[in-house]
Amino acid sequence: MPCRDFFSFCTTLKPVELKALGELSRVRHLQKGERLYGTGDVADGLYSVNRGVIELTRCAPGEPESRSFLSRGDLFGGVESLAEIPRLHTAMAQELVSLQCFDKQNFDAICKRIPTFFLFVCEQMAIQVQQIPGGAASGNCQQLRGDLANFDLITIHQTIISSGQTGELCLLNGNSERMATFAFRDGAPRSGQFQHLTGEEAFWQLFQCDDMPGTFSFTTGAQPITDCLQSAEINASPQDLLLSAMQSRDELHALRKLLPDARTPLERSSDFFAWPSDADERLLPVGERTWQLMDRRRMTIEQLFRLNSVCELKIYSVIAEMLRAGLIVAREDAAFLKKAS
């Protein structure tokens, strides 16, 4: 079964079908906190998210409240509209939202002019059913998912934090391989792993990587974090952690412009290590570790990052201080660069 969003589906259409799709739909904008429809309302159409986050909330008699979040390219509202039943959820904008609206009164015309549209709708409904891990018996539910190209990390974390949910955030790379896992308790990140880092260092590093291809999903439930994950505990408040991560990203971008390329070889230029008196003392252990790693050999920032247990910003900050103090120098060496790569 194809796994594609609305925008991927649109690339398969002929120009005449795309034109018809535009003529038979409309765009609607919602402000943060604005309700699109409520449980029990008449189902008068289905929607695709163009931008922003939509929260679907359902509270059936005798069942705990369930919440799910939809992002760019996600389709919703089709089950009730096609089955001609009242809305099963309340749909509300979590931020500024843009929707593509397909009114029920246009369904016959859409079916005639874009024959594959409702096949795509059925595919999406089937995929959404499959993405409920273990069904109701498991007590877990995938609430937030999407493509990292369409959904920035800040929005992902703010949505989980505001939800107050307990669960696991998983990031997969372009080959569908797990590259990061973070456990949340009551909306707060409490442990995690990304690349070779764990805990808060992993959290900060996540925001320091640009343009990561892949997908993400947040699954709720009180299950422990993935067994393969060995992580330091995260104790900072979620708001402070997120703010620190965003500040760290900006600081790293600034340092990258000032320092040598991450693949430029560095070597000692002093016989003794002396941490500058005006430098941040908290970076001293990383400075000492870096000095030891560069004993009688050249190393790049990339290599030093992989051999340390801290985020890139701390490595770049240490290198900046050591260059300023004359402890190390950068050497352009084509042969070394070829070997290092």
Short mmCIF file of C-alpha atoms in Angstrom, two decimals:
data_model
loop_
_atom_site.label_atom_id
_atom_site.label_comp_id
_atom_site.label_asym_id
_atom_site.label_seq_id
_atom_site.Cartn_x
_atom_site.Cartn_y
_atom_site.Cartn_z
CA MET A 1 0.00 0.00 0.00
CA PRO A 2 1.50 3.37 -0.96
CA CYS A 3 2.43 5.59 1.96
CA ARG A 4 2.08 9.13 0.65
CA ASP A 5 0.61 12.40 1.75
CA PHE A 6 -1.79 14.66 -0.14
CA PHE A 7 0.99 16.63 -1.84
CA SER A 8 2.69 13.45 -3.07
CA PHE A 9 -0.66 12.31 -4.46
CA CYS A 10 -1.04 15.60 -6.33
CA THR A 11 2.22 14.97 -8.21
CA THR A 12 0.58 11.92 -9.82
CA LEU A 13 -2.29 13.93 -11.32
CA LYS A 14 -2.59 15.24 -14.86
CA PRO A 15 -2.71 19.03 -15.35
CA VAL A 16 -6.44 18.86 -16.14
CA GLU A 17 -7.03 16.90 -12.90
CA LEU A 18 -5.02 19.37 -10.85
CA LYS A 19 -7.08 22.18 -12.29
CA ALA A 20 -10.29 20.35 -11.39
CA LEU A 21 -9.01 19.72 -7.87
CA GLY A 22 -8.48 23.44 -7.41
CA GLU A 23 -11.91 24.28 -8.80
CA LEU A 24 -13.68 21.74 -6.58
CA SER A 25 -11.97 22.65 -3.31
CA ARG A 26 -11.34 25.75 -1.26
CA VAL A 27 -8.76 27.00 1.23
CA ARG A 28 -9.71 27.84 4.81
CA HIS A 29 -7.51 29.46 7.46
CA LEU A 30 -7.85 28.91 11.20
CA GLN A 31 -6.32 30.87 14.05
CA LYS A 32 -4.62 29.13 16.98
CA GLY A 33 -7.32 27.65 19.24
CA GLU A 34 -10.08 27.98 16.62
CA ARG A 35 -12.40 25.00 16.31
CA LEU A 36 -13.07 23.51 12.87
CA TYR A 37 -15.87 21.20 14.02
CA GLY A 38 -17.04 19.39 17.15
CA THR A 39 -18.13 15.87 18.09
CA GLY A 40 -21.64 15.25 16.83
CA ASP A 41 -21.57 17.95 14.14
CA VAL A 42 -22.81 17.16 10.64
CA ALA A 43 -19.97 15.82 8.48
CA ASP A 44 -20.03 18.07 5.43
CA GLY A 45 -16.61 17.36 3.91
CA LEU A 46 -13.03 16.22 4.31
CA TYR A 47 -9.79 18.17 4.71
CA SER A 48 -6.08 18.16 3.98
CA VAL A 49 -3.62 20.12 6.10
CA ASN A 50 -1.63 22.60 4.01
CA ARG A 51 0.17 24.18 6.96
CA GLY A 52 0.13 23.98 10.74
CA VAL A 53 -1.15 21.41 13.24
CA ILE A 54 -4.70 20.15 13.78
CA GLU A 55 -5.60 18.36 17.02
CA LEU A 56 -8.34 15.72 16.94
CA THR A 57 -9.93 14.91 20.31
CA ARG A 58 -12.36 12.07 20.94
CA CYS A 59 -14.10 11.20 24.21
CA ALA A 60 -16.49 8.26 23.75
CA PRO A 61 -18.68 7.09 26.65
CA GLY A 62 -16.79 4.63 28.87
CA GLU A 63 -13.45 5.27 27.10
CA PRO A 64 -10.52 7.53 28.03
CA GLU A 65 -10.06 10.69 26.00
CA SER A 66 -7.86 10.18 22.94
CA ARG A 67 -5.94 12.92 21.17
CA SER A 68 -4.10 12.88 17.85
CA PHE A 69 -2.27 15.52 15.86
CA LEU A 70 -2.17 16.05 12.11
CA SER A 71 0.38 18.02 10.08
CA ARG A 72 1.10 19.07 6.49
CA GLY A 73 -0.22 16.59 3.93
CA ASP A 74 -2.48 14.67 6.34
CA LEU A 75 -6.07 13.96 5.31
CA PHE A 76 -8.94 13.79 7.81
CA GLY A 77 -12.73 13.91 8.07
CA GLY A 78 -13.28 11.31 5.38
CA VAL A 79 -14.72 8.50 7.51
CA GLU A 80 -17.72 10.47 8.74
CA SER A 81 -18.32 12.22 5.41
CA LEU A 82 -18.33 9.01 3.37
CA ALA A 83 -20.26 7.01 5.99
CA GLU A 84 -22.75 9.87 6.47
CA ILE A 85 -22.44 9.85 10.25
CA PRO A 86 -21.86 12.74 12.71
CA ARG A 87 -18.33 13.84 13.51
CA LEU A 88 -16.50 11.44 15.84
CA HIS A 89 -13.92 14.00 16.95
CA THR A 90 -13.45 17.65 17.77
CA ALA A 91 -10.95 19.27 15.40
CA MET A 92 -9.06 22.33 16.64
CA ALA A 93 -6.09 24.35 15.35
CA GLN A 94 -2.98 24.13 17.53
CA GLU A 95 -1.38 27.06 15.68
CA LEU A 96 -2.08 29.09 12.53
CA VAL A 97 -3.54 26.51 10.14
CA SER A 98 -4.30 26.40 6.42
CA LEU A 99 -6.65 23.68 5.14
CA GLN A 100 -7.71 22.44 1.73
CA CYS A 101 -11.46 21.77 2.07
CA PHE A 102 -13.38 19.26 -0.06
CA ASP A 103 -17.10 19.87 0.47
CA LYS A 104 -19.41 16.85 0.40
CA GLN A 105 -21.62 18.52 -2.21
CA ASN A 106 -18.69 18.30 -4.66
CA PHE A 107 -17.88 14.61 -4.08
CA ASP A 108 -19.72 13.38 -7.21
CA ALA A 109 -17.93 15.92 -9.42
CA ILE A 110 -14.56 15.11 -7.84
CA CYS A 111 -15.15 11.40 -8.46
CA LYS A 112 -15.92 12.02 -12.13
CA ARG A 113 -13.15 14.51 -12.88
CA ILE A 114 -10.41 13.03 -10.62
CA PRO A 115 -11.10 9.27 -10.54
CA THR A 116 -8.12 8.39 -8.32
CA PHE A 117 -8.96 10.88 -5.56
CA PHE A 118 -11.23 8.66 -3.49
CA LEU A 119 -8.91 5.68 -3.96
CA PHE A 120 -6.26 7.86 -2.31
CA VAL A 121 -8.73 8.80 0.46
CA CYS A 122 -9.39 5.10 1.13
CA GLU A 123 -5.64 4.38 1.23
CA GLN A 124 -5.19 7.09 3.82
CA MET A 125 -8.02 5.78 6.00
CA ALA A 126 -6.55 2.26 5.84
CA ILE A 127 -3.08 3.54 6.79
CA GLN A 128 -4.50 5.48 9.72
CA VAL A 129 -6.20 2.30 11.01
CA GLN A 130 -2.92 0.36 10.72
CA GLN A 131 -1.04 3.02 12.65
CA ILE A 132 -2.84 2.29 15.92
CA PRO A 133 -0.25 -0.04 17.52
CA GLY A 134 -1.94 -3.09 19.01
CA GLY A 135 -5.39 -1.49 18.95
CA ALA A 136 -7.32 -0.49 22.03
CA ALA A 137 -5.99 -3.41 24.05
CA SER A 138 -2.45 -2.08 24.04
CA GLY A 139 -3.39 1.23 25.59
CA ASN A 140 -0.99 2.98 23.19
CA CYS A 141 -1.82 5.30 20.31
CA GLN A 142 0.30 7.06 17.69
CA GLN A 143 -0.70 10.67 18.17
CA LEU A 144 1.71 12.75 16.14
CA ARG A 145 3.53 11.80 12.98
CA GLY A 146 4.86 13.36 9.82
CA ASP A 147 7.74 14.16 7.52
CA LEU A 148 10.61 16.15 9.03
CA ALA A 149 10.72 18.19 5.82
CA ASN A 150 7.22 19.52 6.58
CA PHE A 151 7.21 19.71 10.37
CA ASP A 152 9.95 21.56 12.27
CA LEU A 153 11.38 20.19 15.53
CA ILE A 154 10.25 23.16 17.60
CA THR A 155 6.60 22.61 16.63
CA ILE A 156 6.89 18.87 17.32
CA HIS A 157 8.21 19.41 20.84
CA GLN A 158 5.88 22.31 21.65
CA THR A 159 2.92 20.16 20.62
CA ILE A 160 4.01 17.24 22.83
CA ILE A 161 4.78 19.56 25.75
CA SER A 162 1.40 21.29 25.51
CA SER A 163 -0.38 17.93 25.30
CA GLY A 164 1.02 16.81 28.66
CA GLN A 165 1.20 13.25 27.34
CA THR A 166 3.51 10.38 28.35
CA GLY A 167 5.05 8.48 25.46
CA GLU A 168 7.94 8.02 23.07
CA LEU A 169 9.09 10.24 20.20
CA CYS A 170 10.88 8.29 17.48
CA LEU A 171 12.77 9.78 14.50
CA LEU A 172 13.58 7.63 11.46
CA ASN A 173 16.05 8.51 8.71
CA GLY A 174 15.38 8.31 4.98
CA ASN A 175 15.94 4.53 5.07
CA SER A 176 13.36 4.11 7.86
CA GLU A 177 16.12 3.35 10.37
CA ARG A 178 15.75 4.67 13.92
CA MET A 179 18.11 7.61 14.49
CA ALA A 180 16.69 9.16 17.65
CA THR A 181 14.38 8.26 20.53
CA PHE A 182 13.12 10.48 23.35
CA ALA A 183 10.86 9.47 26.23
CA PHE A 184 8.36 12.02 27.54
CA ARG A 185 6.59 11.96 30.89
CA ASP A 186 3.59 14.27 31.32
CA GLY A 187 4.78 16.29 28.33
CA ALA A 188 8.37 16.68 29.56
CA PRO A 189 11.38 14.96 27.90
CA ARG A 190 13.02 12.75 30.52
CA SER A 191 15.51 10.62 28.58
CA GLY A 192 16.71 10.22 25.03
CA GLN A 193 19.38 9.24 22.56
CA PHE A 194 20.49 10.82 19.28
CA GLN A 195 23.59 9.82 17.30
CA HIS A 196 26.16 8.80 19.96
CA LEU A 197 24.77 11.18 22.60
CA THR A 198 22.26 10.68 25.40
CA GLY A 199 20.21 12.83 27.77
CA GLU A 200 20.32 16.62 27.47
CA GLU A 201 23.34 16.50 25.14
CA ALA A 202 21.27 14.42 22.70
CA PHE A 203 18.36 16.84 23.00
CA TRP A 204 20.55 19.87 22.22
CA GLN A 205 22.30 18.07 19.35
CA LEU A 206 18.96 17.27 17.74
CA PHE A 207 18.35 20.99 17.24
CA GLN A 208 21.90 21.60 15.99
CA CYS A 209 21.48 19.35 12.94
CA ASP A 210 20.20 21.07 9.82
CA ASP A 211 17.79 19.60 7.28
CA MET A 212 17.46 16.07 8.61
CA PRO A 213 15.61 13.84 6.12
CA GLY A 214 13.19 11.34 7.54
CA THR A 215 9.98 10.96 9.53
CA PHE A 216 8.85 11.12 13.14
CA SER A 217 6.09 9.65 15.30
CA PHE A 218 4.95 10.15 18.88
CA THR A 219 3.31 7.14 20.52
CA THR A 220 1.54 7.57 23.84
CA GLY A 221 1.52 5.14 26.74
CA ALA A 222 3.32 4.52 29.98
CA GLN A 223 5.71 2.00 28.43
CA PRO A 224 9.42 2.36 29.30
CA ILE A 225 11.73 3.83 26.68
CA THR A 226 12.97 1.43 24.01
CA ASP A 227 15.03 -1.38 25.52
CA CYS A 228 18.04 -0.69 23.30
CA LEU A 229 18.27 2.87 24.58
CA GLN A 230 20.78 3.65 27.31
CA SER A 231 20.22 7.25 28.26
CA ALA A 232 21.18 9.79 30.88
CA GLU A 233 18.20 11.27 32.68
CA ILE A 234 16.88 14.68 31.65
CA ASN A 235 15.79 16.81 34.61
CA ALA A 236 15.42 20.34 33.18
CA SER A 237 11.96 21.81 32.68
CA PRO A 238 10.69 21.32 29.10
CA GLN A 239 10.37 25.06 28.46
CA ASP A 240 13.92 25.79 29.67
CA LEU A 241 15.28 22.84 27.71
CA LEU A 242 13.60 23.92 24.49
CA LEU A 243 14.74 27.53 24.90
CA SER A 244 18.31 26.40 25.59
CA ALA A 245 18.25 24.14 22.54
CA MET A 246 17.12 26.98 20.26
CA GLN A 247 19.76 29.34 21.68
CA SER A 248 22.42 26.67 21.22
CA ARG A 249 21.45 26.25 17.58
CA ASP A 250 21.88 29.97 16.91
CA GLU A 251 25.23 30.06 18.73
CA LEU A 252 26.51 27.08 16.74
CA HIS A 253 25.55 28.67 13.42
CA ALA A 254 27.49 31.80 14.41
CA LEU A 255 30.57 29.82 15.45
CA ARG A 256 30.59 27.78 12.24
CA LYS A 257 31.01 31.01 10.27
CA LEU A 258 34.06 32.00 12.34
CA LEU A 259 35.92 28.69 12.68
CA PRO A 260 37.66 26.47 10.12
CA ASP A 261 35.59 23.94 8.21
CA ALA A 262 34.65 20.87 10.27
CA ARG A 263 36.94 18.73 8.07
CA THR A 264 40.01 20.96 8.37
CA PRO A 265 42.82 19.21 10.31
CA LEU A 266 43.81 20.75 13.64
CA GLU A 267 46.99 20.13 15.61
CA ARG A 268 48.65 21.21 18.82
CA SER A 269 50.85 24.33 18.64
CA SER A 270 51.85 24.37 22.31
CA ASP A 271 53.67 21.93 24.57
CA PHE A 272 51.42 22.56 27.55
CA PHE A 273 47.67 22.79 28.08
CA ALA A 274 46.46 25.90 29.89
CA TRP A 275 42.76 26.73 29.83
CA PRO A 276 42.25 30.51 29.32
CA SER A 277 41.35 32.24 32.60
CA ASP A 278 38.48 34.15 30.93
CA ALA A 279 36.98 31.05 29.25
CA ASP A 280 33.92 29.18 30.49
CA GLU A 281 35.08 26.80 33.25
CA ARG A 282 32.24 24.42 32.43
CA LEU A 283 34.00 23.63 29.14
CA LEU A 284 37.30 22.74 30.83
CA PRO A 285 36.66 18.94 30.94
CA VAL A 286 35.86 18.97 27.21
CA GLY A 287 38.99 21.05 26.57
CA GLU A 288 41.15 18.57 28.48
CA ARG A 289 39.62 15.63 26.62
CA THR A 290 40.17 17.38 23.28
CA TRP A 291 43.80 18.12 24.17
CA GLN A 292 44.40 14.46 24.99
CA LEU A 293 42.82 13.27 21.76
CA MET A 294 45.13 15.56 19.76
CA ASP A 295 48.28 14.13 21.34
CA ARG A 296 50.78 13.70 18.48
CA ARG A 297 48.10 13.57 15.78
CA ARG A 298 45.92 15.84 13.72
CA MET A 299 42.16 15.74 14.12
CA THR A 300 39.17 17.50 12.61
CA ILE A 301 36.19 18.99 14.42
CA GLU A 302 34.10 16.18 12.94
CA GLN A 303 36.37 13.54 14.48
CA LEU A 304 36.52 15.31 17.84
CA PHE A 305 32.73 15.47 17.97
CA ARG A 306 32.40 11.73 17.36
CA LEU A 307 34.92 10.96 20.11
CA ASN A 308 33.29 13.16 22.75
CA SER A 309 30.00 12.77 24.61
CA VAL A 310 28.81 16.37 24.21
CA CYS A 311 26.89 18.28 21.53
CA GLU A 312 28.57 20.04 18.61
CA LEU A 313 28.21 23.50 20.14
CA LYS A 314 30.48 22.56 23.05
CA ILE A 315 33.09 21.11 20.69
CA TYR A 316 33.04 24.25 18.54
CA SER A 317 33.21 26.46 21.65
CA VAL A 318 36.24 24.56 22.98
CA ILE A 319 38.00 24.73 19.60
CA ALA A 320 37.35 28.49 19.45
CA GLU A 321 38.93 28.98 22.89
CA MET A 322 41.94 26.78 22.07
CA LEU A 323 42.55 28.58 18.78
CA ARG A 324 42.27 31.96 20.52
CA ALA A 325 44.76 30.85 23.19
CA GLY A 326 47.22 29.53 20.63
CA LEU A 327 46.97 25.96 21.93
CA ILE A 328 46.10 24.58 18.49
CA VAL A 329 46.29 25.67 14.86
CA ALA A 330 44.44 24.72 11.66
CA ARG A 331 46.42 23.09 8.85
CA GLU A 332 45.17 22.77 5.29
CA ASP A 333 46.21 19.30 4.18
CA ALA A 334 44.61 17.74 1.08
CA ALA A 335 46.08 14.29 1.75
CA PHE A 336 44.76 14.30 5.33
CA LEU A 337 41.31 15.39 4.23
CA LYS A 338 41.13 12.57 1.66
CA LYS A 339 42.19 10.03 4.29
CA ALA A 340 39.76 11.38 6.91
CA SER A 341 36.82 11.17 4.52
#
